């Protein structure tokens, strides 16, 4: 049964059916370590062109420095989340044949991964939209989009010929409708807890917002790098695409945020007291006891 974030009796799980959108690295041909490129910066210690294997990749597609990625300067690898696209492309679209086993297919494999990752990301948010809306028309639109995306992933040629721009626009539109519906349930009380700086895309880098109520805030695309969000209540806050790198989330309540992604948590700082939706993992680098 769908619920809104104002339903305090509901379990802390904003979206059902997202199990297949979680990475299963053991079933993937290390596509994030090959298809994607990165430049040497604070998150990556080396330059790596797209479509080439990382020098730290082992022959069995594991990472030779997995246990020491952060101290070795590869923090970006610990943050990345493919939304389960890796195993889908490896095992379903390419039927378990790796880029090592058939190098002629490598380019298509890598391009497919780049597209399917975006499709899985859309499915991640649409699954949450389904769970959060009470509007049957919106629910119908969401489910139509989910079916469109799922059927597009049936074969490689369809994946590679997709009009991603159009699909992104349609998904964005319906996600915003659900966001307004959910956030309205927090803002309808006449509460003026949100100031003028709390807007989509806001520059809130390093801002001290400790212990504030940010319920129902529209923080879509906001820059929250290094922001102090300790002990904040972010119930019903739209965090779609918000940059949470090094944001302080110790003691914060994110159990009913809207459009949260695991990669955002992985990039932030939190602790054992940070409240998360039940289908999220506490990042391993967060202190266990604090
Ligand atoms: S450092 Fe390891 S996890 Fe990161 S891209 Fe290279 S092989 Fe992959």
PDB file of C-alpha atoms and ligand atoms in Angstrom:
ATOM      1  CA  UNK A   1       0.000   0.000   0.000  1.00  0.00           C
ATOM      2  CA  UNK A   2       1.438   3.425  -0.886  1.00  0.00           C
ATOM      3  CA  UNK A   3       2.179   5.872   1.884  1.00  0.00           C
ATOM      4  CA  UNK A   4       3.295   9.451   2.190  1.00  0.00           C
ATOM      5  CA  UNK A   5       6.101  10.680   4.355  1.00  0.00           C
ATOM      6  CA  UNK A   6       3.545  12.142   6.762  1.00  0.00           C
ATOM      7  CA  UNK A   7       2.411   8.613   7.623  1.00  0.00           C
ATOM      8  CA  UNK A   8       4.393   8.078  10.803  1.00  0.00           C
ATOM      9  CA  UNK A   9       3.228   4.478  11.194  1.00  0.00           C
ATOM     10  CA  UNK A  10       4.693   3.426   7.841  1.00  0.00           C
ATOM     11  CA  UNK A  11       7.938   1.473   7.641  1.00  0.00           C
ATOM     12  CA  UNK A  12      11.044   3.388   6.598  1.00  0.00           C
ATOM     13  CA  UNK A  13      11.091   1.978   3.092  1.00  0.00           C
ATOM     14  CA  UNK A  14      10.188   4.557   0.462  1.00  0.00           C
ATOM     15  CA  UNK A  15      10.121   2.230  -2.498  1.00  0.00           C
ATOM     16  CA  UNK A  16       9.516  -1.419  -3.063  1.00  0.00           C
ATOM     17  CA  UNK A  17      10.796  -3.382  -6.042  1.00  0.00           C
ATOM     18  CA  UNK A  18      14.250  -1.825  -6.102  1.00  0.00           C
ATOM     19  CA  UNK A  19      16.151  -5.048  -5.358  1.00  0.00           C
ATOM     20  CA  UNK A  20      17.264  -5.441  -8.989  1.00  0.00           C
ATOM     21  CA  UNK A  21      18.521  -1.847  -8.971  1.00  0.00           C
ATOM     22  CA  UNK A  22      21.274  -2.604  -6.486  1.00  0.00           C
ATOM     23  CA  UNK A  23      24.781  -3.356  -7.749  1.00  0.00           C
ATOM     24  CA  UNK A  24      25.819  -7.002  -7.879  1.00  0.00           C
ATOM     25  CA  UNK A  25      29.499  -6.645  -8.720  1.00  0.00           C
ATOM     26  CA  UNK A  26      30.040 -10.430  -8.729  1.00  0.00           C
ATOM     27  CA  UNK A  27      27.711 -10.688 -11.756  1.00  0.00           C
ATOM     28  CA  UNK A  28      29.255  -7.766 -13.654  1.00  0.00           C
ATOM     29  CA  UNK A  29      32.266  -7.575 -15.975  1.00  0.00           C
ATOM     30  CA  UNK A  30      33.591  -4.566 -14.034  1.00  0.00           C
ATOM     31  CA  UNK A  31      31.861  -2.209 -16.437  1.00  0.00           C
ATOM     32  CA  UNK A  32      32.295   0.829 -14.196  1.00  0.00           C
ATOM     33  CA  UNK A  33      36.048   0.119 -14.128  1.00  0.00           C
ATOM     34  CA  UNK A  34      36.238  -0.090 -17.921  1.00  0.00           C
ATOM     35  CA  UNK A  35      33.425   1.754 -19.699  1.00  0.00           C
ATOM     36  CA  UNK A  36      33.735   4.948 -17.682  1.00  0.00           C
ATOM     37  CA  UNK A  37      36.619   7.371 -17.783  1.00  0.00           C
ATOM     38  CA  UNK A  38      37.942   9.626 -15.045  1.00  0.00           C
ATOM     39  CA  UNK A  39      40.531  12.315 -14.629  1.00  0.00           C
ATOM     40  CA  UNK A  40      43.085  12.613 -11.872  1.00  0.00           C
ATOM     41  CA  UNK A  41      41.576  14.686  -9.086  1.00  0.00           C
ATOM     42  CA  UNK A  42      40.719  14.473  -5.393  1.00  0.00           C
ATOM     43  CA  UNK A  43      38.532  11.413  -6.041  1.00  0.00           C
ATOM     44  CA  UNK A  44      40.727   9.510  -8.504  1.00  0.00           C
ATOM     45  CA  UNK A  45      44.489   9.120  -8.235  1.00  0.00           C
ATOM     46  CA  UNK A  46      45.023   8.495 -11.960  1.00  0.00           C
ATOM     47  CA  UNK A  47      43.723   9.434 -15.401  1.00  0.00           C
ATOM     48  CA  UNK A  48      41.751   6.671 -17.120  1.00  0.00           C
ATOM     49  CA  UNK A  49      40.186   7.058 -20.568  1.00  0.00           C
ATOM     50  CA  UNK A  50      36.656   5.708 -21.098  1.00  0.00           C
ATOM     51  CA  UNK A  51      36.497   2.255 -22.660  1.00  0.00           C
ATOM     52  CA  UNK A  52      39.752   1.006 -21.161  1.00  0.00           C
ATOM     53  CA  UNK A  53      40.310  -1.210 -18.121  1.00  0.00           C
ATOM     54  CA  UNK A  54      41.627   0.450 -14.987  1.00  0.00           C
ATOM     55  CA  UNK A  55      45.203  -0.565 -14.177  1.00  0.00           C
ATOM     56  CA  UNK A  56      43.955  -1.864 -10.807  1.00  0.00           C
ATOM     57  CA  UNK A  57      41.527  -4.310 -12.371  1.00  0.00           C
ATOM     58  CA  UNK A  58      42.323  -8.002 -11.858  1.00  0.00           C
ATOM     59  CA  UNK A  59      41.773 -10.723 -14.468  1.00  0.00           C
ATOM     60  CA  UNK A  60      38.700 -11.977 -12.571  1.00  0.00           C
ATOM     61  CA  UNK A  61      37.115  -8.472 -12.767  1.00  0.00           C
ATOM     62  CA  UNK A  62      37.810  -7.722  -9.108  1.00  0.00           C
ATOM     63  CA  UNK A  63      39.677  -4.670  -7.868  1.00  0.00           C
ATOM     64  CA  UNK A  64      43.206  -5.348  -6.602  1.00  0.00           C
ATOM     65  CA  UNK A  65      43.045  -2.423  -4.167  1.00  0.00           C
ATOM     66  CA  UNK A  66      39.440  -2.855  -3.041  1.00  0.00           C
ATOM     67  CA  UNK A  67      40.318  -2.820   0.661  1.00  0.00           C
ATOM     68  CA  UNK A  68      42.306   0.406   0.441  1.00  0.00           C
ATOM     69  CA  UNK A  69      40.544   2.505  -2.180  1.00  0.00           C
ATOM     70  CA  UNK A  70      40.149   5.607  -0.032  1.00  0.00           C
ATOM     71  CA  UNK A  71      43.700   5.765   1.355  1.00  0.00           C
ATOM     72  CA  UNK A  72      45.036   5.048  -2.159  1.00  0.00           C
ATOM     73  CA  UNK A  73      43.201   8.071  -3.573  1.00  0.00           C
ATOM     74  CA  UNK A  74      40.235   6.328  -5.224  1.00  0.00           C
ATOM     75  CA  UNK A  75      37.400   7.717  -3.140  1.00  0.00           C
ATOM     76  CA  UNK A  76      35.316   8.121  -6.298  1.00  0.00           C
ATOM     77  CA  UNK A  77      35.179   4.342  -6.701  1.00  0.00           C
ATOM     78  CA  UNK A  78      33.655   3.954  -3.234  1.00  0.00           C
ATOM     79  CA  UNK A  79      30.948   6.487  -4.033  1.00  0.00           C
ATOM     80  CA  UNK A  80      29.830   5.245  -7.457  1.00  0.00           C
ATOM     81  CA  UNK A  81      26.570   3.305  -7.795  1.00  0.00           C
ATOM     82  CA  UNK A  82      25.491   1.777 -11.134  1.00  0.00           C
ATOM     83  CA  UNK A  83      21.906   1.141  -9.924  1.00  0.00           C
ATOM     84  CA  UNK A  84      22.353  -2.518 -10.906  1.00  0.00           C
ATOM     85  CA  UNK A  85      23.016  -1.704 -14.562  1.00  0.00           C
ATOM     86  CA  UNK A  86      26.312  -3.620 -14.525  1.00  0.00           C
ATOM     87  CA  UNK A  87      24.839  -7.046 -13.905  1.00  0.00           C
ATOM     88  CA  UNK A  88      21.878  -6.407 -16.208  1.00  0.00           C
ATOM     89  CA  UNK A  89      24.081  -5.496 -19.161  1.00  0.00           C
ATOM     90  CA  UNK A  90      26.629  -8.238 -18.429  1.00  0.00           C
ATOM     91  CA  UNK A  91      24.240 -11.103 -17.850  1.00  0.00           C
ATOM     92  CA  UNK A  92      21.090 -10.211 -19.774  1.00  0.00           C
ATOM     93  CA  UNK A  93      21.918  -7.935 -22.703  1.00  0.00           C
ATOM     94  CA  UNK A  94      25.273  -9.619 -23.409  1.00  0.00           C
ATOM     95  CA  UNK A  95      24.332 -13.052 -22.070  1.00  0.00           C
ATOM     96  CA  UNK A  96      27.332 -13.509 -19.827  1.00  0.00           C
ATOM     97  CA  UNK A  97      29.951 -12.894 -22.554  1.00  0.00           C
ATOM     98  CA  UNK A  98      32.533 -10.409 -21.320  1.00  0.00           C
ATOM     99  CA  UNK A  99      34.548  -7.805 -23.181  1.00  0.00           C
ATOM    100  CA  UNK A 100      37.561 -10.017 -22.557  1.00  0.00           C
ATOM    101  CA  UNK A 101      35.889 -13.088 -24.096  1.00  0.00           C
ATOM    102  CA  UNK A 102      34.643 -11.157 -27.154  1.00  0.00           C
ATOM    103  CA  UNK A 103      36.568  -7.943 -27.687  1.00  0.00           C
ATOM    104  CA  UNK A 104      34.603  -7.202 -30.881  1.00  0.00           C
ATOM    105  CA  UNK A 105      31.560  -6.486 -28.738  1.00  0.00           C
ATOM    106  CA  UNK A 106      33.388  -4.311 -26.203  1.00  0.00           C
ATOM    107  CA  UNK A 107      32.311  -0.975 -27.679  1.00  0.00           C
ATOM    108  CA  UNK A 108      28.633  -1.924 -27.748  1.00  0.00           C
ATOM    109  CA  UNK A 109      28.921  -3.380 -24.262  1.00  0.00           C
ATOM    110  CA  UNK A 110      30.391  -0.188 -22.836  1.00  0.00           C
ATOM    111  CA  UNK A 111      27.948   2.075 -24.677  1.00  0.00           C
ATOM    112  CA  UNK A 112      25.042  -0.059 -23.496  1.00  0.00           C
ATOM    113  CA  UNK A 113      26.251   0.226 -19.917  1.00  0.00           C
ATOM    114  CA  UNK A 114      26.333   4.014 -20.186  1.00  0.00           C
ATOM    115  CA  UNK A 115      22.713   4.068 -21.379  1.00  0.00           C
ATOM    116  CA  UNK A 116      21.350   1.334 -19.101  1.00  0.00           C
ATOM    117  CA  UNK A 117      22.853   2.988 -16.049  1.00  0.00           C
ATOM    118  CA  UNK A 118      20.741   6.051 -16.820  1.00  0.00           C
ATOM    119  CA  UNK A 119      17.672   3.872 -17.376  1.00  0.00           C
ATOM    120  CA  UNK A 120      18.179   2.056 -14.085  1.00  0.00           C
ATOM    121  CA  UNK A 121      18.609   5.381 -12.315  1.00  0.00           C
ATOM    122  CA  UNK A 122      15.264   6.499 -13.745  1.00  0.00           C
ATOM    123  CA  UNK A 123      13.678   3.238 -12.566  1.00  0.00           C
ATOM    124  CA  UNK A 124      15.108   3.828  -9.091  1.00  0.00           C
ATOM    125  CA  UNK A 125      13.330   7.143  -8.760  1.00  0.00           C
ATOM    126  CA  UNK A 126      10.161   5.980 -10.507  1.00  0.00           C
ATOM    127  CA  UNK A 127       9.874   3.092  -8.052  1.00  0.00           C
ATOM    128  CA  UNK A 128       9.866   5.631  -5.259  1.00  0.00           C
ATOM    129  CA  UNK A 129       7.368   7.847  -7.078  1.00  0.00           C
ATOM    130  CA  UNK A 130       4.996   4.883  -7.291  1.00  0.00           C
ATOM    131  CA  UNK A 131       5.254   4.335  -3.566  1.00  0.00           C
ATOM    132  CA  UNK A 132       4.786   7.963  -2.599  1.00  0.00           C
ATOM    133  CA  UNK A 133       1.928   9.213  -4.762  1.00  0.00           C
ATOM    134  CA  UNK A 134      -1.746   8.901  -3.970  1.00  0.00           C
ATOM    135  CA  UNK A 135      -2.767  10.359  -7.343  1.00  0.00           C
ATOM    136  CA  UNK A 136      -4.026   7.579  -9.658  1.00  0.00           C
ATOM    137  CA  UNK A 137      -3.286   9.588 -12.825  1.00  0.00           C
ATOM    138  CA  UNK A 138       0.290  10.171 -11.747  1.00  0.00           C
ATOM    139  CA  UNK A 139       0.585   6.548 -10.725  1.00  0.00           C
ATOM    140  CA  UNK A 140      -0.577   5.496 -14.191  1.00  0.00           C
ATOM    141  CA  UNK A 141       2.012   7.757 -15.878  1.00  0.00           C
ATOM    142  CA  UNK A 142       4.764   6.416 -13.650  1.00  0.00           C
ATOM    143  CA  UNK A 143       3.902   2.833 -14.442  1.00  0.00           C
ATOM    144  CA  UNK A 144       3.740   3.538 -18.168  1.00  0.00           C
ATOM    145  CA  UNK A 145       7.217   5.026 -18.023  1.00  0.00           C
ATOM    146  CA  UNK A 146       8.520   2.061 -16.059  1.00  0.00           C
ATOM    147  CA  UNK A 147       7.151  -0.333 -18.680  1.00  0.00           C
ATOM    148  CA  UNK A 148       8.606   1.770 -21.521  1.00  0.00           C
ATOM    149  CA  UNK A 149      12.037   1.680 -19.921  1.00  0.00           C
ATOM    150  CA  UNK A 150      11.900  -1.994 -19.051  1.00  0.00           C
ATOM    151  CA  UNK A 151      10.869  -3.015 -22.560  1.00  0.00           C
ATOM    152  CA  UNK A 152      13.588  -0.800 -24.092  1.00  0.00           C
ATOM    153  CA  UNK A 153      16.190  -2.833 -22.245  1.00  0.00           C
ATOM    154  CA  UNK A 154      15.203  -6.058 -23.989  1.00  0.00           C
ATOM    155  CA  UNK A 155      17.835  -5.806 -26.722  1.00  0.00           C
ATOM    156  CA  UNK A 156      21.030  -3.898 -27.400  1.00  0.00           C
ATOM    157  CA  UNK A 157      19.912  -2.131 -30.567  1.00  0.00           C
ATOM    158  CA  UNK A 158      16.892  -0.691 -28.820  1.00  0.00           C
ATOM    159  CA  UNK A 159      19.067   0.495 -25.948  1.00  0.00           C
ATOM    160  CA  UNK A 160      21.527   2.199 -28.268  1.00  0.00           C
ATOM    161  CA  UNK A 161      18.862   3.919 -30.374  1.00  0.00           C
ATOM    162  CA  UNK A 162      16.831   5.323 -27.463  1.00  0.00           C
ATOM    163  CA  UNK A 163      15.960   9.013 -27.329  1.00  0.00           C
ATOM    164  CA  UNK A 164      17.345   9.541 -23.852  1.00  0.00           C
ATOM    165  CA  UNK A 165      16.659  13.262 -23.810  1.00  0.00           C
ATOM    166  CA  UNK A 166      12.947  12.740 -24.348  1.00  0.00           C
ATOM    167  CA  UNK A 167      12.799   9.996 -21.746  1.00  0.00           C
ATOM    168  CA  UNK A 168      14.670  12.099 -19.194  1.00  0.00           C
ATOM    169  CA  UNK A 169      12.218  14.963 -19.735  1.00  0.00           C
ATOM    170  CA  UNK A 170       9.172  12.728 -19.253  1.00  0.00           C
ATOM    171  CA  UNK A 171      10.613  11.131 -16.120  1.00  0.00           C
ATOM    172  CA  UNK A 172      11.671  14.497 -14.704  1.00  0.00           C
ATOM    173  CA  UNK A 173       8.167  15.866 -15.194  1.00  0.00           C
ATOM    174  CA  UNK A 174       6.420  13.053 -13.330  1.00  0.00           C
ATOM    175  CA  UNK A 175       9.019  13.033 -10.541  1.00  0.00           C
ATOM    176  CA  UNK A 176       8.382  16.728  -9.993  1.00  0.00           C
ATOM    177  CA  UNK A 177       4.622  16.122  -9.797  1.00  0.00           C
ATOM    178  CA  UNK A 178       5.156  13.536  -7.066  1.00  0.00           C
ATOM    179  CA  UNK A 179       7.651  15.787  -5.311  1.00  0.00           C
ATOM    180  CA  UNK A 180       5.093  18.604  -5.123  1.00  0.00           C
ATOM    181  CA  UNK A 181       2.454  16.214  -3.818  1.00  0.00           C
ATOM    182  CA  UNK A 182       4.718  14.794  -1.094  1.00  0.00           C
ATOM    183  CA  UNK A 183       6.254  18.099  -0.044  1.00  0.00           C
ATOM    184  CA  UNK A 184       2.838  19.746   0.151  1.00  0.00           C
ATOM    185  CA  UNK A 185       1.919  17.367   2.950  1.00  0.00           C
ATOM    186  CA  UNK A 186       4.720  18.930   5.016  1.00  0.00           C
ATOM    187  CA  UNK A 187       4.146  22.519   4.022  1.00  0.00           C
ATOM    188  CA  UNK A 188       0.361  22.686   4.250  1.00  0.00           C
ATOM    189  CA  UNK A 189       0.465  23.459   7.948  1.00  0.00           C
ATOM    190  CA  UNK A 190       1.578  27.037   7.379  1.00  0.00           C
ATOM    191  CA  UNK A 191       4.974  26.134   8.748  1.00  0.00           C
ATOM    192  CA  UNK A 192       7.546  28.795   7.803  1.00  0.00           C
ATOM    193  CA  UNK A 193      10.581  26.780   8.758  1.00  0.00           C
ATOM    194  CA  UNK A 194      12.120  27.095   5.291  1.00  0.00           C
ATOM    195  CA  UNK A 195      13.920  30.331   4.427  1.00  0.00           C
ATOM    196  CA  UNK A 196      14.401  31.877   0.989  1.00  0.00           C
ATOM    197  CA  UNK A 197      17.807  30.235   0.550  1.00  0.00           C
ATOM    198  CA  UNK A 198      16.252  26.753   0.454  1.00  0.00           C
ATOM    199  CA  UNK A 199      15.487  26.451  -3.238  1.00  0.00           C
ATOM    200  CA  UNK A 200      16.305  23.987  -6.020  1.00  0.00           C
ATOM    201  CA  UNK A 201      19.908  24.303  -7.130  1.00  0.00           C
ATOM    202  CA  UNK A 202      20.793  26.524  -4.152  1.00  0.00           C
ATOM    203  CA  UNK A 203      24.427  27.085  -3.257  1.00  0.00           C
ATOM    204  CA  UNK A 204      24.468  25.899   0.347  1.00  0.00           C
ATOM    205  CA  UNK A 205      28.073  24.759   0.389  1.00  0.00           C
ATOM    206  CA  UNK A 206      29.449  24.684   3.915  1.00  0.00           C
ATOM    207  CA  UNK A 207      26.269  26.230   5.316  1.00  0.00           C
ATOM    208  CA  UNK A 208      25.504  25.557   8.954  1.00  0.00           C
ATOM    209  CA  UNK A 209      21.958  24.216   9.127  1.00  0.00           C
ATOM    210  CA  UNK A 210      22.519  22.009  12.138  1.00  0.00           C
ATOM    211  CA  UNK A 211      19.369  20.777  13.937  1.00  0.00           C
ATOM    212  CA  UNK A 212      17.033  22.576  11.553  1.00  0.00           C
ATOM    213  CA  UNK A 213      13.801  21.160  10.269  1.00  0.00           C
ATOM    214  CA  UNK A 214      14.112  20.831   6.500  1.00  0.00           C
ATOM    215  CA  UNK A 215      10.888  18.859   6.159  1.00  0.00           C
ATOM    216  CA  UNK A 216       9.374  19.277   2.712  1.00  0.00           C
ATOM    217  CA  UNK A 217      12.301  21.348   1.436  1.00  0.00           C
ATOM    218  CA  UNK A 218      12.959  21.373  -2.298  1.00  0.00           C
ATOM    219  CA  UNK A 219      16.707  20.753  -2.379  1.00  0.00           C
ATOM    220  CA  UNK A 220      16.716  19.290  -5.869  1.00  0.00           C
ATOM    221  CA  UNK A 221      20.137  19.835  -7.405  1.00  0.00           C
ATOM    222  CA  UNK A 222      21.295  21.887  -4.410  1.00  0.00           C
ATOM    223  CA  UNK A 223      24.986  22.192  -3.639  1.00  0.00           C
ATOM    224  CA  UNK A 224      25.286  20.900  -0.101  1.00  0.00           C
ATOM    225  CA  UNK A 225      28.988  20.134  -0.251  1.00  0.00           C
ATOM    226  CA  UNK A 226      30.351  20.229   3.300  1.00  0.00           C
ATOM    227  CA  UNK A 227      27.043  21.571   4.650  1.00  0.00           C
ATOM    228  CA  UNK A 228      26.332  20.912   8.308  1.00  0.00           C
ATOM    229  CA  UNK A 229      23.096  18.930   8.342  1.00  0.00           C
ATOM    230  CA  UNK A 230      23.732  17.205  11.649  1.00  0.00           C
ATOM    231  CA  UNK A 231      20.539  16.351  13.539  1.00  0.00           C
ATOM    232  CA  UNK A 232      18.384  17.819  10.740  1.00  0.00           C
ATOM    233  CA  UNK A 233      14.985  16.392   9.929  1.00  0.00           C
ATOM    234  CA  UNK A 234      14.884  15.894   6.156  1.00  0.00           C
ATOM    235  CA  UNK A 235      11.543  14.086   6.008  1.00  0.00           C
ATOM    236  CA  UNK A 236       9.815  14.808   2.721  1.00  0.00           C
ATOM    237  CA  UNK A 237      12.776  16.847   1.461  1.00  0.00           C
ATOM    238  CA  UNK A 238      13.455  16.396  -2.256  1.00  0.00           C
ATOM    239  CA  UNK A 239      17.153  15.562  -2.628  1.00  0.00           C
ATOM    240  CA  UNK A 240      17.136  14.592  -6.296  1.00  0.00           C
ATOM    241  CA  UNK A 241      20.630  15.219  -7.627  1.00  0.00           C
ATOM    242  CA  UNK A 242      21.681  17.199  -4.554  1.00  0.00           C
ATOM    243  CA  UNK A 243      25.443  17.219  -4.096  1.00  0.00           C
ATOM    244  CA  UNK A 244      26.082  15.858  -0.612  1.00  0.00           C
ATOM    245  CA  UNK A 245      29.823  15.430  -0.849  1.00  0.00           C
ATOM    246  CA  UNK A 246      31.244  15.666   2.678  1.00  0.00           C
ATOM    247  CA  UNK A 247      27.913  16.957   3.992  1.00  0.00           C
ATOM    248  CA  UNK A 248      27.608  16.230   7.714  1.00  0.00           C
ATOM    249  CA  UNK A 249      24.681  13.890   8.283  1.00  0.00           C
ATOM    250  CA  UNK A 250      25.455  12.651  11.793  1.00  0.00           C
ATOM    251  CA  UNK A 251      22.194  12.268  13.665  1.00  0.00           C
ATOM    252  CA  UNK A 252      20.148  13.482  10.689  1.00  0.00           C
ATOM    253  CA  UNK A 253      16.852  11.853   9.806  1.00  0.00           C
ATOM    254  CA  UNK A 254      16.785  10.833   6.136  1.00  0.00           C
ATOM    255  CA  UNK A 255      14.386   7.947   6.651  1.00  0.00           C
ATOM    256  CA  UNK A 256      11.633   9.636   4.638  1.00  0.00           C
ATOM    257  CA  UNK A 257      13.533  11.860   2.237  1.00  0.00           C
ATOM    258  CA  UNK A 258      12.474  11.915  -1.372  1.00  0.00           C
ATOM    259  CA  UNK A 259      14.695  10.739  -4.246  1.00  0.00           C
ATOM    260  CA  UNK A 260      17.724   9.808  -2.213  1.00  0.00           C
ATOM    261  CA  UNK A 261      20.392   7.672  -3.891  1.00  0.00           C
ATOM    262  CA  UNK A 262      23.021   5.473  -2.285  1.00  0.00           C
ATOM    263  CA  UNK A 263      25.820   7.368  -4.046  1.00  0.00           C
ATOM    264  CA  UNK A 264      24.787  10.555  -2.235  1.00  0.00           C
ATOM    265  CA  UNK A 265      25.129   8.807   1.111  1.00  0.00           C
ATOM    266  CA  UNK A 266      28.434   7.258   0.091  1.00  0.00           C
ATOM    267  CA  UNK A 267      29.829  10.720  -0.598  1.00  0.00           C
ATOM    268  CA  UNK A 268      28.586  12.199   2.680  1.00  0.00           C
ATOM    269  CA  UNK A 269      29.639  11.834   6.297  1.00  0.00           C
ATOM    270  CA  UNK A 270      27.297  10.177   8.747  1.00  0.00           C
ATOM    271  CA  UNK A 271      27.295   7.933  11.740  1.00  0.00           C
ATOM    272  CA  UNK A 272      25.360   5.194  13.514  1.00  0.00           C
ATOM    273  CA  UNK A 273      22.702   7.744  14.503  1.00  0.00           C
ATOM    274  CA  UNK A 274      21.901   8.850  10.947  1.00  0.00           C
ATOM    275  CA  UNK A 275      18.449   7.517  10.157  1.00  0.00           C
ATOM    276  CA  UNK A 276      18.161   5.959   6.709  1.00  0.00           C
ATOM    277  CA  UNK A 277      15.355   4.402   4.673  1.00  0.00           C
ATOM    278  CA  UNK A 278      15.400   0.663   5.366  1.00  0.00           C
ATOM    279  CA  UNK A 279      16.456  -0.250   1.834  1.00  0.00           C
ATOM    280  CA  UNK A 280      19.685   1.772   2.028  1.00  0.00           C
ATOM    281  CA  UNK A 281      23.086   0.611   3.252  1.00  0.00           C
ATOM    282  CA  UNK A 282      25.097   2.510   5.806  1.00  0.00           C
ATOM    283  CA  UNK A 283      28.359   3.370   3.992  1.00  0.00           C
ATOM    284  CA  UNK A 284      31.234   1.268   5.369  1.00  0.00           C
ATOM    285  CA  UNK A 285      33.440   4.312   5.991  1.00  0.00           C
ATOM    286  CA  UNK A 286      30.957   5.859   8.421  1.00  0.00           C
ATOM    287  CA  UNK A 287      31.926   5.278  12.061  1.00  0.00           C
ATOM    288  CA  UNK A 288      30.093   2.287  13.498  1.00  0.00           C
ATOM    289  CA  UNK A 289      29.841   3.594  17.057  1.00  0.00           C
ATOM    290  CA  UNK A 290      29.579   7.261  17.837  1.00  0.00           C
TER     291      UNK A 290
HETATM  292  S1  LIG B   1      40.523   1.444  -8.619  1.00  0.00           S
HETATM  293 FE1  LIG B   1      39.449  -0.532  -8.499  1.00  0.00          FE
HETATM  294  S2  LIG B   1      37.274   0.006  -8.234  1.00  0.00           S
HETATM  295 FE2  LIG B   1      38.324   1.835  -8.989  1.00  0.00          FE
HETATM  296  S3  LIG B   1      38.114   1.795 -11.226  1.00  0.00           S
HETATM  297 FE3  LIG B   1      40.064   0.815 -10.721  1.00  0.00          FE
HETATM  298  S4  LIG B   1      39.609  -1.382 -10.567  1.00  0.00           S
HETATM  299 FE4  LIG B   1      37.653  -0.274 -10.447  1.00  0.00          FE
END
